[in-house]
CSV table of C-alpha atoms in Angstrom, one decimal:
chain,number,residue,atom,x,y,z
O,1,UNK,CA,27.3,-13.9,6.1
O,2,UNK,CA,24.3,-12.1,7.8
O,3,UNK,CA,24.8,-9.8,10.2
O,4,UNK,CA,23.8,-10.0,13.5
O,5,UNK,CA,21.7,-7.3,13.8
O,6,UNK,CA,20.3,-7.0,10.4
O,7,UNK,CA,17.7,-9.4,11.5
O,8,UNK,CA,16.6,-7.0,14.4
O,9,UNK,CA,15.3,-4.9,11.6
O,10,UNK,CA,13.3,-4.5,8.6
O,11,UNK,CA,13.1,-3.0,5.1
O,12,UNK,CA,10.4,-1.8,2.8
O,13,UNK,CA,10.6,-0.8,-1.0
O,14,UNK,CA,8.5,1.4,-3.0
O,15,UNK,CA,8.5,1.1,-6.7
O,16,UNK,CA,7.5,4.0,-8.9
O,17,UNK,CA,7.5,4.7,-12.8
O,18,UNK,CA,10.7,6.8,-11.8
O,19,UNK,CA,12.2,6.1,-7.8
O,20,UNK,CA,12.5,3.3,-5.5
O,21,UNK,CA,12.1,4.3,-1.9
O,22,UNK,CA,13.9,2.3,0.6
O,23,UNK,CA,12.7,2.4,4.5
O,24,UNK,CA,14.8,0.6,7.2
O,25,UNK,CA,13.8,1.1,10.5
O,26,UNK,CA,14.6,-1.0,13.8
O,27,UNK,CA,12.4,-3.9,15.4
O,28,UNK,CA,11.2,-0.9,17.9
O,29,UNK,CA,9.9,1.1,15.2
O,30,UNK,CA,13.0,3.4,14.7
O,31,UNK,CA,13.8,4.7,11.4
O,32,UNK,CA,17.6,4.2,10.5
O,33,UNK,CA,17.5,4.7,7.0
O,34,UNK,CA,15.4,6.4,4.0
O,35,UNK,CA,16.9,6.1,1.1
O,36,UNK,CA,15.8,7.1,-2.9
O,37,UNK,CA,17.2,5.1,-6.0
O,38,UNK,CA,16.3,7.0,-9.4
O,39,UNK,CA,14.8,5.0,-11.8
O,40,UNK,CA,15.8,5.4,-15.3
O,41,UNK,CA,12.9,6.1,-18.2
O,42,UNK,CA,11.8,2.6,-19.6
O,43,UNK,CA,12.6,0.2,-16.4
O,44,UNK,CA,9.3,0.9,-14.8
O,45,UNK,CA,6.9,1.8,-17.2
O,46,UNK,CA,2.7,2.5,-15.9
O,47,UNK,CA,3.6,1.0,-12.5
O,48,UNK,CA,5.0,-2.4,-13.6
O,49,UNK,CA,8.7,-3.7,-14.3
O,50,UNK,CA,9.8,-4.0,-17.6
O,51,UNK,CA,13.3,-4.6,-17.5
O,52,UNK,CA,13.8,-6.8,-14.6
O,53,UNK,CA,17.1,-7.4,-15.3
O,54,UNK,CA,18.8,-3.8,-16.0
O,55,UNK,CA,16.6,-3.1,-12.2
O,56,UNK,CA,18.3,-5.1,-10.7
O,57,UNK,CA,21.4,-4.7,-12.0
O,58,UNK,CA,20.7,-0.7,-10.6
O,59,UNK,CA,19.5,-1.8,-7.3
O,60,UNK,CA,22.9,-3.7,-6.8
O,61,UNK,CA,25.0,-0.7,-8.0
O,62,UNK,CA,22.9,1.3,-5.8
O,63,UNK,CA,23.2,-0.4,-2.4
O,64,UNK,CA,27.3,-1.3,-3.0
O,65,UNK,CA,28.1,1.2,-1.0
O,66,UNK,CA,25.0,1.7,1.2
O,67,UNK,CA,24.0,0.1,4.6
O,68,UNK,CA,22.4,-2.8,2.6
O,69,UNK,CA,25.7,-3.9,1.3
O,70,UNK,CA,26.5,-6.7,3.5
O,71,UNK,CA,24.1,-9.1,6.1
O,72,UNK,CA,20.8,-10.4,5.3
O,73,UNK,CA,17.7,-8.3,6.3
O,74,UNK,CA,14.1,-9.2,5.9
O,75,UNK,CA,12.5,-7.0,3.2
O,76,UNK,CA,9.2,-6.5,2.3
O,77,UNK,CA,8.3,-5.1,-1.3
O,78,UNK,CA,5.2,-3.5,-2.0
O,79,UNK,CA,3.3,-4.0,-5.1
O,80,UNK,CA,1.8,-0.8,-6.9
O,81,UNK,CA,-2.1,-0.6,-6.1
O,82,UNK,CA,-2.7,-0.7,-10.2
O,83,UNK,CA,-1.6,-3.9,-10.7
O,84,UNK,CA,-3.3,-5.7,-7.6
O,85,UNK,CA,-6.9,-6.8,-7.7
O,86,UNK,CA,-9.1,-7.1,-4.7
O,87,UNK,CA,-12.6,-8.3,-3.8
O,88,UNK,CA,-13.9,-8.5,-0.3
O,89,UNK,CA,-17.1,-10.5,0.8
O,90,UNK,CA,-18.1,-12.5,3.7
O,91,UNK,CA,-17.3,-16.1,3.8
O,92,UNK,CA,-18.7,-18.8,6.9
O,93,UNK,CA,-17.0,-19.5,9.6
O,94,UNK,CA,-16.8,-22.9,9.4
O,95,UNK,CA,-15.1,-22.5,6.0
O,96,UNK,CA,-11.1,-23.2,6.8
O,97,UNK,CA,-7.8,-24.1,4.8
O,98,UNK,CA,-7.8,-25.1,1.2
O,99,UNK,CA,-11.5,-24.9,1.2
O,100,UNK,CA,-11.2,-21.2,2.0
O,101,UNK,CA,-9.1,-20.3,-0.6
O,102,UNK,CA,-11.2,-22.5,-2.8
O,103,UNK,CA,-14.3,-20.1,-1.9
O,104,UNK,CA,-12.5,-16.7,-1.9
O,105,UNK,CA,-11.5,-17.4,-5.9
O,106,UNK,CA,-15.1,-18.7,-6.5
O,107,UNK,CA,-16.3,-15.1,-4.9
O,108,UNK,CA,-13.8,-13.1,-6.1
O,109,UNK,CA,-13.4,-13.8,-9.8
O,110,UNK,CA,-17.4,-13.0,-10.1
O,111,UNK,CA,-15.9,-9.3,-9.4
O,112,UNK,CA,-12.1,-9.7,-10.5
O,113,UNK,CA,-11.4,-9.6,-14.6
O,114,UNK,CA,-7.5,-11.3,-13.9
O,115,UNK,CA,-8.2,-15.2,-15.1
O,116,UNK,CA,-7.4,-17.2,-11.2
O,117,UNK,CA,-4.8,-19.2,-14.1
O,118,UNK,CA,-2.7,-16.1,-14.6
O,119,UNK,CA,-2.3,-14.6,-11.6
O,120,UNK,CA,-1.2,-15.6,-8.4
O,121,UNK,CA,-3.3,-15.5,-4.8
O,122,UNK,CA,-3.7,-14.4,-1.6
O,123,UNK,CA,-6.5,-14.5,0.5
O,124,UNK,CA,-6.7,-12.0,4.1
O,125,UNK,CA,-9.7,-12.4,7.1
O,126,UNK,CA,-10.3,-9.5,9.3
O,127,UNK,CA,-13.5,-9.2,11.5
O,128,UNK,CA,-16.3,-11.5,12.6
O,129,UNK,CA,-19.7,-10.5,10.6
O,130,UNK,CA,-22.7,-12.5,11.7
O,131,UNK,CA,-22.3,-15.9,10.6
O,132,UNK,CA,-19.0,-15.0,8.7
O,133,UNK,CA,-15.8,-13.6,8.6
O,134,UNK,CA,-14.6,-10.5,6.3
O,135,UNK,CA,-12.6,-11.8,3.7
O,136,UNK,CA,-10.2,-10.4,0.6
O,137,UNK,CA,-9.1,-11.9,-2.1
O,138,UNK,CA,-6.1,-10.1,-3.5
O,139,UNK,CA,-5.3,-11.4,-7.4
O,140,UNK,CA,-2.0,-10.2,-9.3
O,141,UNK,CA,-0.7,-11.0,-12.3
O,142,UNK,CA,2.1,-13.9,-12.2
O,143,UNK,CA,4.5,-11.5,-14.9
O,144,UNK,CA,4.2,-8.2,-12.1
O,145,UNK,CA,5.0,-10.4,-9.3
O,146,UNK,CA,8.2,-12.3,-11.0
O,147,UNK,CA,9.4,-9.3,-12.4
O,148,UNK,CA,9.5,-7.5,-8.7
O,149,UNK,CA,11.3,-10.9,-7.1
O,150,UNK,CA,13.9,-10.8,-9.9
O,151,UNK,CA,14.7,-7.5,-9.6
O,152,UNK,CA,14.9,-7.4,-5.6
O,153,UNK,CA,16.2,-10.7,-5.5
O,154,UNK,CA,19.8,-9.3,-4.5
O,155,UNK,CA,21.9,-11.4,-1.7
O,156,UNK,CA,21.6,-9.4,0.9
O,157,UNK,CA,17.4,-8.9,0.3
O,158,UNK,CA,15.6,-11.8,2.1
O,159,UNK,CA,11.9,-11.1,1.0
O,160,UNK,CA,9.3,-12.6,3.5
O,161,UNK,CA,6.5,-10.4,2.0
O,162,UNK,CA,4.9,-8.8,-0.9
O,163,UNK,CA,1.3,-6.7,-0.6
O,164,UNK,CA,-0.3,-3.8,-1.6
O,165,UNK,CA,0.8,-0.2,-0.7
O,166,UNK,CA,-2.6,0.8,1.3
O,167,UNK,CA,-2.4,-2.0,3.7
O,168,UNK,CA,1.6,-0.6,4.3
O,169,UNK,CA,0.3,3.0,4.7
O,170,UNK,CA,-2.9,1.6,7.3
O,171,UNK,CA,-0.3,-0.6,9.2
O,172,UNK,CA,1.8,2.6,9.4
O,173,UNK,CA,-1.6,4.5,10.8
O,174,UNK,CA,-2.1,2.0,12.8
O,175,UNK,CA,1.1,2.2,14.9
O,176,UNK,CA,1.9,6.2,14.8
O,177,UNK,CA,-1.2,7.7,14.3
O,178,UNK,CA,-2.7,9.9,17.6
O,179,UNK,CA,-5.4,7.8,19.1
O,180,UNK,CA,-8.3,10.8,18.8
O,181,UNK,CA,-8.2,9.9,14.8
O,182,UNK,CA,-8.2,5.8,15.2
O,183,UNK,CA,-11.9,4.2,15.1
O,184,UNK,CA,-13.3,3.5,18.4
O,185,UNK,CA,-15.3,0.3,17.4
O,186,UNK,CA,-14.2,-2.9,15.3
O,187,UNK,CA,-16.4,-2.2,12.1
O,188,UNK,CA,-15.8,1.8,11.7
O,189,UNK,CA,-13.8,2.6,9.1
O,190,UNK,CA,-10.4,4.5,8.4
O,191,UNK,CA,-10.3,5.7,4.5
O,192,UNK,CA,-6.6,5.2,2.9
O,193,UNK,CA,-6.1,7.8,-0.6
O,194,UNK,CA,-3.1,6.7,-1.8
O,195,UNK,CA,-2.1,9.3,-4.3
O,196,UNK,CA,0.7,8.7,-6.8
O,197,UNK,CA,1.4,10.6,-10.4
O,198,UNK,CA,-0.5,8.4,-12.6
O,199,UNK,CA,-2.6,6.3,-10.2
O,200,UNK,CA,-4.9,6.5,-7.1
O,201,UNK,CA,-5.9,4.5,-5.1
O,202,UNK,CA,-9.5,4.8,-2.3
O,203,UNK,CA,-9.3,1.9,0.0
O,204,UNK,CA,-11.5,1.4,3.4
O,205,UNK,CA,-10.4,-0.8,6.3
O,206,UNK,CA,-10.9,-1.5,9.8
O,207,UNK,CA,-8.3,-1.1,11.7
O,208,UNK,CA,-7.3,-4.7,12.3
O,209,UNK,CA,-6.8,-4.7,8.5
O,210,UNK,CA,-9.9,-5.7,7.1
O,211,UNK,CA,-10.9,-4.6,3.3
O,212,UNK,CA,-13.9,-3.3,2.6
O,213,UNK,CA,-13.7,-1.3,-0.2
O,214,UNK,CA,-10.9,-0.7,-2.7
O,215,UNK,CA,-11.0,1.1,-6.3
O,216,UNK,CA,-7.8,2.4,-8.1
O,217,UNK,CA,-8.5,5.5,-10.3
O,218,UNK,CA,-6.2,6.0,-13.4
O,219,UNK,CA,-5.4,10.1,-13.4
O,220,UNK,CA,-6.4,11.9,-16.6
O,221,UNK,CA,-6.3,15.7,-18.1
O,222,UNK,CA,-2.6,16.2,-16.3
O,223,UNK,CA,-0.7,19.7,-17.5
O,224,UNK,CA,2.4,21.3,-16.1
O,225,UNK,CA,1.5,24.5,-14.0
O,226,UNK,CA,4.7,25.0,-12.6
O,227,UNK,CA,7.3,27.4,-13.2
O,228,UNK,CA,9.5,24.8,-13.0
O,229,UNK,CA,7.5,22.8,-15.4
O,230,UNK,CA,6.3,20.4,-12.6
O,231,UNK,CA,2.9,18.3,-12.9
O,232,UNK,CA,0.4,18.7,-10.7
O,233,UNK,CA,-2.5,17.0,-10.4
O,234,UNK,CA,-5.2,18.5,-12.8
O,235,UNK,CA,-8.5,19.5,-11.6
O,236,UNK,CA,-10.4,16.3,-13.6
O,237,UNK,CA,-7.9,14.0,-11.4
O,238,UNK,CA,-9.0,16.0,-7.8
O,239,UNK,CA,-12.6,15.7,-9.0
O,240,UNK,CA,-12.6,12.1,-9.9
O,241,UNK,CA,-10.5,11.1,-6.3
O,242,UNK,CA,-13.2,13.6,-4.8
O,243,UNK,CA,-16.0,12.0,-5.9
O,244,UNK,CA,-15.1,8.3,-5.6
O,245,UNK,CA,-14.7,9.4,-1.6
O,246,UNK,CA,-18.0,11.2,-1.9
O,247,UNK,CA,-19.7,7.5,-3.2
O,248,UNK,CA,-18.1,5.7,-0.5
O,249,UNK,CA,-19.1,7.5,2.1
O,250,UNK,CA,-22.6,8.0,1.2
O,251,UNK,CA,-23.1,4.4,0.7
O,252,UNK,CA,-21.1,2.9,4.0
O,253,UNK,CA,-23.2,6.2,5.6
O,254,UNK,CA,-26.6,4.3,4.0
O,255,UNK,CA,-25.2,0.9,5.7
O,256,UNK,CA,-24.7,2.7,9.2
O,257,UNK,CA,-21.2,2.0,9.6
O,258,UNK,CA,-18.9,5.2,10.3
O,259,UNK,CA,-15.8,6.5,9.2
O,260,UNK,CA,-13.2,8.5,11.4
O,261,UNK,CA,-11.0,9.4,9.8
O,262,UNK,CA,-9.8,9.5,5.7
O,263,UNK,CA,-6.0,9.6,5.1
O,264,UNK,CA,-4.3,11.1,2.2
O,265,UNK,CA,-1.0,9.6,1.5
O,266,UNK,CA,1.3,9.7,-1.7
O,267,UNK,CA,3.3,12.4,-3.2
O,268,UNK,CA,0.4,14.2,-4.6
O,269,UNK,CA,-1.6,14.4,-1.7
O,270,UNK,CA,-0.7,17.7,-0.8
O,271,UNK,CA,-2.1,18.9,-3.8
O,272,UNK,CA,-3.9,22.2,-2.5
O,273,UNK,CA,-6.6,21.7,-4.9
O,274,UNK,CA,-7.2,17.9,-3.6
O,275,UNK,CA,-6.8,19.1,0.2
O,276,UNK,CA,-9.2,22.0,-0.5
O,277,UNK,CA,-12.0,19.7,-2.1
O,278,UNK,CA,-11.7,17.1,0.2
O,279,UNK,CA,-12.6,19.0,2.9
O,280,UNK,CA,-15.8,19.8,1.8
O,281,UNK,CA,-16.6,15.7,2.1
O,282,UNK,CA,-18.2,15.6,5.2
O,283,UNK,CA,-17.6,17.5,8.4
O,284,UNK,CA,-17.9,14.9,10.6
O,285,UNK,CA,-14.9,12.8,9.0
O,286,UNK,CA,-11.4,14.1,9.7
O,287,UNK,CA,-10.0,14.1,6.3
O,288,UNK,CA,-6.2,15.5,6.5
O,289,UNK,CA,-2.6,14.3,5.0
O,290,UNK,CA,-0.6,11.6,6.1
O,291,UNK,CA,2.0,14.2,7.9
O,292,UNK,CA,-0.9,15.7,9.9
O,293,UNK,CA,-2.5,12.6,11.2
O,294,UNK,CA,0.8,10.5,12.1
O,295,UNK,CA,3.8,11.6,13.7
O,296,UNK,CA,7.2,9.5,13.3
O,297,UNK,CA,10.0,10.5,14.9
O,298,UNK,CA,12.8,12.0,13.1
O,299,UNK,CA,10.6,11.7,9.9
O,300,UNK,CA,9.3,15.4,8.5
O,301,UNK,CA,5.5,15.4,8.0
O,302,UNK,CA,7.0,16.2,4.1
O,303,UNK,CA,8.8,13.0,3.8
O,304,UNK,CA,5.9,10.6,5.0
O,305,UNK,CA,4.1,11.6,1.8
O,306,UNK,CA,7.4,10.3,0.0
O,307,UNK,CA,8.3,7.2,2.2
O,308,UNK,CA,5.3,6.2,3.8
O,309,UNK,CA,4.2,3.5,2.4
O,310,UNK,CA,8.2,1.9,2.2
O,311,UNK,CA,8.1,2.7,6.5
O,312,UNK,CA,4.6,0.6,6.3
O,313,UNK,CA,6.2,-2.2,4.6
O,314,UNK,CA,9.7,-1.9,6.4
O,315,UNK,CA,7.0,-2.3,9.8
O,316,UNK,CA,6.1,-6.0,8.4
O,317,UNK,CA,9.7,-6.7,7.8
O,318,UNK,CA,10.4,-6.4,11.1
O,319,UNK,CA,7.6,-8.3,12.3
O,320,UNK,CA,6.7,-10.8,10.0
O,321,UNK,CA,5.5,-12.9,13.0
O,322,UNK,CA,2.8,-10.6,14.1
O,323,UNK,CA,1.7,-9.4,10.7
O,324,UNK,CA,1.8,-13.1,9.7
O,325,UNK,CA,-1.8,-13.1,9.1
O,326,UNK,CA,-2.0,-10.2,6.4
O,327,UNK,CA,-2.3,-11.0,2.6
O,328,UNK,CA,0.9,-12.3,1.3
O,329,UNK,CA,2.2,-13.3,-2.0
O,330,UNK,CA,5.2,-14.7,-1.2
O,331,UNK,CA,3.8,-18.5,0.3
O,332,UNK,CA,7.2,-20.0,0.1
């Protein structure tokens, strides 16, 4: 039987090649829980489930004893950037329902390689341009999504949403970040680096959540440097993050439209080789780390580049009213 409060509150998991970060914060915002499952090698293998089955059977092992055990809380689980492809474009007003989502494949799979037949859809509108409306279509692959329902599909998990992790980590901008780094019109920008062991990801967005501009950058050249024999990000990864943020500013620069503020996020992003480089990009852009830029109470700056994304999509779980209008993959 659910709890009674469990639906006052909201959880987001973030799957890795090797953790699953748990976020469970109140309807107010409050964090209540953070909490890390250790993946095994072979479950979660280049940012997609493998073993759905064995997860799961973990996750449930996992949360026996945890505050998850028992009730029924809303649960939103992030998909990894890798496996999710986007294409944004402008679409007429006029164009509404089925006959939208008609139009957004049409655009999208000129720019999308994932056949429309093997993948499953969500389109998100943001903000009015001209005669049209901002639009995303968001494709992923039907195996990556069924494999992540199966292996959250646990009792006490009601999922009511599935997305991408750089719209988690702009919603979680968008409520804790200081107001001096949010854009002061509708069309400026705020740049989202999500940066993970194997994978980036650049993303651009207004802040009512439109997408403007997404590429995912596979790292290369990686080499222990550590005494402890842990990887850091190698100088050919920093350069190709640096220099995908370098493009995108020039050109949205060229197009007039400004950027405030670029976020790094992810467990590499503290990376004092990426944080050195990136602050040669351009000096009227604040580009800092997600711990710098946002403040959540009882949450170290640290331990925002770890759960960040999972307190993002925890924030939908505990809304799912207001963020109704987001990009979904869970329709049902």
């Amino acid at each position: 039987m659910a709890s009674i409060t469990s639906h006052l509150s909201g959880i987001g998991i973030d799957v890795s090649d090797h953790h699953i970060r748990i976020a469970h914060i109140s309807r107010f915002g409050g964090i209540k829980h953070l909490y890390e499952i250790k993946v095994p090698d072979g479950l979660v293998t280049d940012e997609r489930v493998v073993d759905p089955k064995v997860l799961k059977e973990l996750v449930l092992k996992e949360i026996k004893n945890s505050p998850y055990a028992s009730g029924e809380f809303n649960v939103t689980v992030l998909i990894p950037e890798s496996r999710v492809f986007s294409s944004s474009f402008i679409i007429p007003k006029k164009i509404k329902g089925a006959a939208l989502q008609r139009e957004a494949i049409k655009q999208g799979q000129k720019e999308i390689p994932l056949p429309i037949k093997q993948a499953y859809a969500a389109v998100s509108q943001g903000s009015k341009e001209g005669d049209g409306v901002r639009s995303t279509l968001y494709l992923v692959a039907k195996d990556v999504l069924n494999n992540l329902k199966m292996a959250f599909g646990v009792e006490s998990f009601k999922i009511v949403a599935m997305d991408a992790n750089t719209k988690a980590l702009l919603r979680l901008f968008s409520k804790f970040a200081d107001k001096k780094y949010k854009p002061e019109k509708a069309k400026d920008l705020v740049g989202v680096v999500d940066v993970g062991h194997t994978w980036s990801t650049v993303s651009f967005y207004t802040l009512a959540g439109s997408n403007v501009y997404s590429r995912t950058l596979q790292h290369n050249g990686r080499k222990e440097t550590t005494p402890k024999g842990k990887e850091l990000l190698s100088q050919i990864s920093v350069d190709t993050i640096v220099s995908s943020l370098k493009e995108s500013v020039l050109y949205f620069e060229q197009k007039g439209v400004k950027i405030k503020t670029i976020m790094l996020a992810g467990v590499e992003a503290t990376s004092a080789t990426l944080l050195k480089s990136t602050a040669e990009i351009n000096k009227e852009i604040v580009v800092q780390p997600i711990g710098k830029l946002i403040t959540v109470p009882s949450v170290a700056p640290q331990k925002l580049h770890i759960y960040g994304a999972a307190i993002g999509a925890a924030l939908r779980s505990s809304h799912p009213r207001k963020y109704a209008y987001q990009h979904n993959f869970i329709t049902e």
